[in-house]
Short mmCIF file of C-alpha atoms in Angstrom, two decimals:
data_model
loop_
_atom_site.label_atom_id
_atom_site.label_comp_id
_atom_site.label_asym_id
_atom_site.label_seq_id
_atom_site.Cartn_x
_atom_site.Cartn_y
_atom_site.Cartn_z
CA MET A 1 12.31 19.30 -51.44
CA LEU A 2 13.85 15.92 -50.54
CA ASP A 3 15.66 17.51 -47.58
CA ILE A 4 12.37 18.92 -46.30
CA LEU A 5 10.66 15.52 -46.63
CA ILE A 6 13.50 13.77 -44.78
CA THR A 7 13.36 16.40 -42.03
CA VAL A 8 9.58 16.03 -41.65
CA LEU A 9 9.81 12.24 -41.55
CA GLY A 10 12.60 12.48 -38.97
CA ILE A 11 10.50 14.77 -36.77
CA ILE A 12 7.52 12.40 -37.04
CA LEU A 13 9.71 9.43 -36.15
CA ILE A 14 11.13 11.23 -33.11
CA MET A 15 7.62 12.18 -31.99
CA LEU A 16 6.42 8.59 -32.37
CA LEU A 17 9.40 7.30 -30.37
CA TRP A 18 8.68 9.83 -27.63
CA VAL A 19 4.97 8.85 -27.47
CA MET A 20 5.94 5.16 -27.42
CA LEU A 21 8.32 5.66 -24.49
CA TYR A 22 5.79 7.85 -22.69
CA ASP A 23 2.83 5.50 -23.16
CA SER A 24 4.89 2.42 -22.30
CA ASN A 25 5.61 3.83 -18.86
CA ARG A 26 2.34 5.37 -17.74
CA PHE A 27 -1.20 4.31 -17.00
CA VAL A 28 -4.58 6.01 -16.81
CA VAL A 29 -7.59 5.33 -14.61
CA ARG A 30 -10.87 4.35 -16.27
CA SER A 31 -14.18 3.88 -14.50
CA ALA A 32 -17.44 2.03 -15.03
CA THR A 33 -20.62 1.77 -13.00
CA VAL A 34 -23.06 -1.14 -12.93
CA SER A 35 -26.34 -1.35 -11.02
CA ASP A 36 -28.74 -4.18 -10.37
CA ARG A 37 -31.57 -5.01 -7.96
CA ARG A 38 -29.58 -8.00 -6.63
CA ILE A 39 -26.66 -5.83 -5.52
CA ARG A 40 -27.34 -5.16 -1.84
CA LYS A 41 -24.89 -2.38 -1.06
CA PRO A 42 -22.48 -0.09 -2.90
CA LEU A 43 -19.08 -1.61 -3.59
CA ARG A 44 -15.95 -0.41 -5.35
CA ALA A 45 -13.49 -2.73 -7.10
CA VAL A 46 -10.17 -2.07 -8.76
CA VAL A 47 -9.58 -4.30 -11.79
CA ILE A 48 -6.03 -5.34 -12.71
CA ALA A 49 -5.11 -7.17 -15.91
CA ASP A 50 -1.99 -7.96 -17.94
CA LEU A 51 0.61 -6.47 -15.63
CA HIS A 52 3.21 -8.93 -17.00
CA ASN A 53 5.72 -8.13 -14.23
CA LYS A 54 5.70 -4.43 -15.16
CA ARG A 55 6.84 -2.09 -12.40
CA TYR A 56 5.60 1.49 -12.16
CA GLY A 57 8.27 2.97 -9.94
CA LYS A 58 10.32 1.12 -7.36
CA ASP A 59 8.34 -1.86 -6.05
CA ASN A 60 5.37 -0.62 -8.08
CA GLU A 61 4.91 2.30 -5.69
CA ARG A 62 3.12 4.47 -8.30
CA LEU A 63 0.59 1.77 -9.12
CA LEU A 64 0.00 0.89 -5.47
CA ALA A 65 -0.45 4.56 -4.57
CA GLU A 66 -3.12 4.96 -7.25
CA ILE A 67 -4.94 1.83 -6.12
CA ARG A 68 -4.99 3.10 -2.54
CA GLU A 69 -6.20 6.47 -3.79
CA GLN A 70 -9.27 4.76 -5.24
CA LYS A 71 -10.18 3.27 -1.81
CA PRO A 72 -11.44 -0.05 -3.21
CA ASP A 73 -13.38 -2.65 -1.24
CA MET A 74 -11.76 -5.45 -3.26
CA ILE A 75 -9.30 -6.21 -6.04
CA LEU A 76 -10.41 -8.21 -9.09
CA VAL A 77 -7.63 -9.73 -11.19
CA ALA A 78 -8.36 -10.59 -14.82
CA GLY A 79 -5.16 -12.55 -15.48
CA ASP A 80 -1.56 -12.35 -16.70
CA ILE A 81 0.02 -10.63 -13.71
CA LEU A 82 3.28 -12.36 -14.66
CA THR A 83 4.86 -13.50 -17.92
CA ALA A 84 5.26 -17.21 -18.64
CA LYS A 85 8.82 -17.35 -19.88
CA SER A 86 11.42 -19.77 -18.61
CA GLY A 87 13.83 -18.01 -16.31
CA LYS A 88 11.65 -14.92 -15.87
CA PRO A 89 11.43 -13.80 -12.24
CA LEU A 90 8.24 -14.32 -10.25
CA GLU A 91 9.17 -11.75 -7.63
CA PRO A 92 7.65 -8.62 -9.26
CA ALA A 93 4.20 -10.26 -9.39
CA ILE A 94 4.49 -11.90 -5.97
CA SER A 95 5.71 -8.73 -4.26
CA PHE A 96 2.96 -6.60 -5.81
CA LEU A 97 0.16 -9.07 -5.00
CA GLY A 98 1.50 -9.60 -1.49
CA LYS A 99 1.16 -5.89 -0.74
CA LEU A 100 -2.39 -5.85 -2.11
CA ALA A 101 -3.42 -8.97 -0.20
CA LYS A 102 -2.42 -7.34 3.10
CA GLU A 103 -4.86 -4.49 2.47
CA TYR A 104 -7.75 -5.85 0.38
CA PRO A 105 -9.60 -9.05 -0.52
CA VAL A 106 -8.13 -10.23 -3.84
CA TYR A 107 -10.14 -12.39 -6.25
CA TYR A 108 -7.85 -13.77 -8.92
CA GLY A 109 -8.83 -15.14 -12.33
CA ASN A 110 -6.02 -16.78 -14.28
CA GLY A 111 -4.89 -15.66 -17.70
CA ASN A 112 -3.21 -17.74 -20.37
CA HIS A 113 0.23 -17.08 -18.84
CA GLU A 114 -0.69 -18.45 -15.40
CA HIS A 115 -2.36 -21.38 -17.14
CA ARG A 116 0.74 -22.14 -19.21
CA LEU A 117 2.94 -22.37 -16.12
CA LYS A 118 0.74 -25.19 -14.85
CA LEU A 119 0.32 -26.98 -18.16
CA TYR A 120 3.97 -27.23 -19.21
CA PRO A 121 6.27 -28.03 -16.27
CA LYS A 122 8.86 -29.42 -18.70
CA THR A 123 9.18 -25.93 -20.15
CA TYR A 124 8.74 -23.83 -17.02
CA GLY A 125 10.09 -26.17 -14.34
CA ASP A 126 8.62 -25.46 -10.92
CA MET A 127 7.57 -21.88 -11.72
CA GLY A 128 3.87 -22.76 -11.63
CA GLU A 129 4.22 -24.63 -8.35
CA ARG A 130 6.24 -21.82 -6.72
CA TYR A 131 3.81 -19.15 -7.90
CA GLY A 132 0.79 -21.11 -6.69
CA GLN A 133 2.39 -21.65 -3.29
CA ALA A 134 3.27 -17.96 -2.98
CA LEU A 135 -0.34 -16.99 -3.73
CA HIS A 136 -1.60 -19.53 -1.20
CA ASP A 137 0.77 -18.21 1.46
CA MET A 138 -0.57 -14.67 1.02
CA GLY A 139 -4.18 -15.89 1.15
CA ILE A 140 -5.04 -15.71 -2.55
CA GLU A 141 -6.72 -18.77 -4.05
CA PRO A 142 -7.20 -18.35 -7.83
CA LEU A 143 -10.71 -18.99 -9.08
CA GLU A 144 -9.99 -21.81 -11.51
CA ASN A 145 -13.47 -22.61 -12.82
CA SER A 146 -14.80 -21.87 -9.36
CA HIS A 147 -16.48 -19.01 -7.55
CA VAL A 148 -17.04 -17.19 -4.30
CA ILE A 149 -20.30 -15.74 -3.04
CA LEU A 150 -20.19 -12.29 -1.45
CA GLU A 151 -23.46 -12.84 0.38
CA ASP A 152 -23.73 -9.45 2.06
CA CYS A 153 -23.14 -7.68 -1.27
CA GLY A 154 -25.40 -9.85 -3.42
CA ILE A 155 -22.51 -10.58 -5.78
CA ALA A 156 -20.98 -13.83 -7.02
CA VAL A 157 -17.45 -13.72 -8.46
CA TYR A 158 -16.54 -16.53 -10.87
CA GLY A 159 -13.22 -17.24 -12.54
CA VAL A 160 -13.07 -19.24 -15.77
CA GLU A 161 -9.95 -20.97 -17.11
CA ILE A 162 -10.57 -21.99 -20.71
CA GLU A 163 -8.38 -24.46 -22.59
CA ARG A 164 -5.32 -23.43 -24.55
CA GLU A 165 -6.98 -24.08 -27.91
CA TYR A 166 -9.17 -21.02 -27.34
CA TYR A 167 -6.06 -18.83 -27.45
CA LYS A 168 -4.95 -20.03 -30.90
CA ARG A 169 -3.71 -17.40 -33.29
CA PHE A 170 -5.40 -16.28 -36.49
CA LYS A 171 -8.68 -18.22 -36.10
CA PRO A 172 -9.46 -19.63 -32.64
CA PRO A 173 -12.25 -22.23 -32.60
CA ALA A 174 -15.85 -21.42 -31.77
CA MET A 175 -16.70 -22.26 -28.19
CA GLU A 176 -18.81 -25.38 -28.08
CA GLU A 177 -22.30 -25.11 -26.67
CA GLY A 178 -22.46 -25.95 -22.98
CA TYR A 179 -18.69 -25.65 -22.53
CA LEU A 180 -18.83 -22.95 -19.85
CA LYS A 181 -21.61 -24.75 -18.01
CA LYS A 182 -19.46 -27.88 -18.02
CA LEU A 183 -16.58 -25.92 -16.49
CA MET A 184 -18.45 -23.85 -13.92
CA GLY A 185 -22.00 -25.17 -13.62
CA ASN A 186 -24.90 -22.73 -13.85
CA ALA A 187 -24.59 -19.12 -12.81
CA ASP A 188 -26.53 -18.52 -9.60
CA GLU A 189 -29.28 -16.13 -10.67
CA LYS A 190 -29.92 -14.98 -7.10
CA PHE A 191 -26.66 -13.02 -7.26
CA TYR A 192 -25.22 -10.44 -9.61
CA THR A 193 -22.62 -12.50 -11.48
CA VAL A 194 -19.13 -11.17 -12.15
CA LEU A 195 -16.97 -13.35 -14.42
CA LEU A 196 -13.18 -13.02 -14.54
CA ALA A 197 -12.54 -14.24 -18.09
CA HIS A 198 -9.16 -13.29 -19.52
CA ASN A 199 -9.95 -13.76 -23.21
CA PRO A 200 -12.62 -11.28 -24.44
CA GLU A 201 -13.06 -13.12 -27.74
CA TYR A 202 -15.87 -15.20 -26.24
CA PHE A 203 -17.92 -12.41 -24.64
CA SER A 204 -21.11 -13.62 -26.33
CA GLY A 205 -20.65 -17.05 -24.74
CA TYR A 206 -19.97 -15.54 -21.32
CA ALA A 207 -23.14 -13.45 -21.57
CA GLU A 208 -25.23 -16.43 -22.67
CA TRP A 209 -23.85 -18.50 -19.78
CA GLY A 210 -25.11 -15.89 -17.33
CA ALA A 211 -22.34 -13.38 -16.69
CA ASP A 212 -23.84 -10.00 -15.84
CA LEU A 213 -20.40 -8.38 -15.86
CA THR A 214 -17.36 -9.87 -17.60
CA LEU A 215 -13.91 -8.53 -16.78
CA SER A 216 -11.27 -9.30 -19.42
CA GLY A 217 -7.85 -8.32 -20.74
CA HIS A 218 -5.44 -10.21 -23.00
CA VAL A 219 -5.55 -7.90 -26.06
CA HIS A 220 -3.36 -5.11 -24.57
CA GLY A 221 -5.48 -2.53 -26.36
CA GLY A 222 -4.13 -3.74 -29.68
CA VAL A 223 -0.54 -2.70 -28.76
CA ALA A 224 -0.92 0.55 -30.72
CA ARG A 225 -4.07 2.56 -31.28
CA VAL A 226 -4.92 4.68 -34.31
CA PRO A 227 -5.22 8.32 -33.24
CA ILE A 228 -8.71 9.89 -33.52
CA TRP A 229 -10.25 6.58 -34.67
CA GLY A 230 -9.06 4.98 -31.45
CA LYS A 231 -9.03 1.37 -32.66
CA GLY A 232 -6.38 -1.09 -31.52
CA VAL A 233 -4.15 -2.31 -34.33
CA ILE A 234 -3.43 -5.98 -33.58
CA SER A 235 -4.48 -8.65 -31.07
CA PRO A 236 -2.34 -11.46 -29.58
CA GLY A 237 -4.18 -13.75 -31.99
CA LEU A 238 -2.73 -11.60 -34.81
CA LYS A 239 -6.08 -10.16 -35.83
CA LEU A 240 -5.89 -6.70 -37.32
CA PHE A 241 -8.21 -4.13 -35.72
CA PRO A 242 -9.88 -6.62 -33.38
CA LYS A 243 -13.51 -6.05 -32.47
CA TYR A 244 -12.71 -6.31 -28.77
CA ASP A 245 -9.70 -4.09 -28.15
CA GLY A 246 -10.56 -2.21 -24.98
CA GLY A 247 -13.38 -0.37 -23.27
CA ILE A 248 -16.97 -1.23 -22.42
CA PHE A 249 -19.05 -3.60 -24.54
CA ARG A 250 -22.64 -4.77 -24.19
CA LYS A 251 -24.73 -7.71 -25.28
CA GLY A 252 -28.33 -7.34 -24.16
CA GLN A 253 -28.17 -6.61 -20.44
CA ALA A 254 -24.68 -8.12 -20.10
CA VAL A 255 -21.63 -5.85 -19.87
CA MET A 256 -17.94 -6.49 -20.54
CA VAL A 257 -15.23 -4.19 -19.20
CA LEU A 258 -12.14 -4.95 -21.27
CA SER A 259 -8.91 -3.57 -19.83
CA ARG A 260 -6.11 -2.58 -22.17
CA GLY A 261 -3.82 -3.94 -19.47
CA LEU A 262 -0.92 -2.48 -17.56
CA GLY A 263 2.12 -4.24 -19.00
CA MET A 264 3.60 -5.69 -22.17
CA HIS A 265 5.24 -8.81 -23.55
CA THR A 266 6.37 -10.15 -26.96
CA ILE A 267 5.81 -6.72 -28.55
CA PRO A 268 7.22 -4.60 -25.71
CA ILE A 269 5.72 -1.25 -26.72
CA ARG A 270 2.60 0.82 -26.35
CA LEU A 271 1.74 3.59 -28.79
CA PHE A 272 -1.19 5.97 -28.22
CA ASN A 273 -2.19 3.24 -25.80
CA PRO A 274 -1.22 3.83 -22.15
CA GLY A 275 -1.81 1.15 -19.54
CA GLU A 276 -5.20 1.07 -17.85
CA LEU A 277 -6.34 0.66 -14.27
CA TRP A 278 -10.10 0.14 -14.10
CA VAL A 279 -12.38 1.08 -11.23
CA VAL A 280 -15.83 -0.53 -11.19
CA GLU A 281 -18.61 0.79 -8.99
CA PHE A 282 -21.34 -1.69 -8.03
CA LYS A 283 -24.58 0.00 -6.98
CA PRO A 284 -27.98 -1.28 -5.89
CA GLU A 285 -30.69 -0.44 -8.38
CA ASN A 286 -33.05 2.23 -7.03
#
């Protein structure tokens, strides 16, 4: 009986290891559609989050091929394309973004890793400066509490960079009233407002500020997901079964598309949780 139990457990362990290796090196395409009377013409965006220097094939050829297959009009980045770790290379992120920037408009919202490079030069040296210069050279200007108006589309794209305290583990603070308005001003109600906001924890605040569509990441789908139930297990803030783990969420008329991300860091595995590449269709309301 004991031999049978050991054999069964061994088979299960091997299966889990196989799924972990498989899911850690693949991604799936998810899609969402939003419509609004302010959107003036159909538009397709590919959303990228939490790549963390991951490469899918040589020079990210698999990921780039899939993005091209989707025929997007623009790329929306929801943060953490690199990993903030002293000595880590910047080249995987720079090379990937450089190829995208030659083919599409890229609107970049910072994540906590890009933010950290800027905040702590004593830790990261000139990594933040070199990364910022590389983005500038390829024509990408991160939306750091700023926005661009896509007049002909009827869309405004904002990027918010919240302070480090809002990424605290275990119990991050409540976002103070008026904080987002202080950072970004008022959302322009004449346009459909897209907010690149890396941390999904504050979706209610983003919606109240005026975001019609929030694009987030950060949680990596909870690292592992429980089969059948589908819930993510743990967030970067060390919350078990976080409310916002991945997918589409709504608050009133506001929508959040939360990517489970494409890469990994700290806990370098994915289990029942492949990477995600999101495609968002913007359509005028009939």
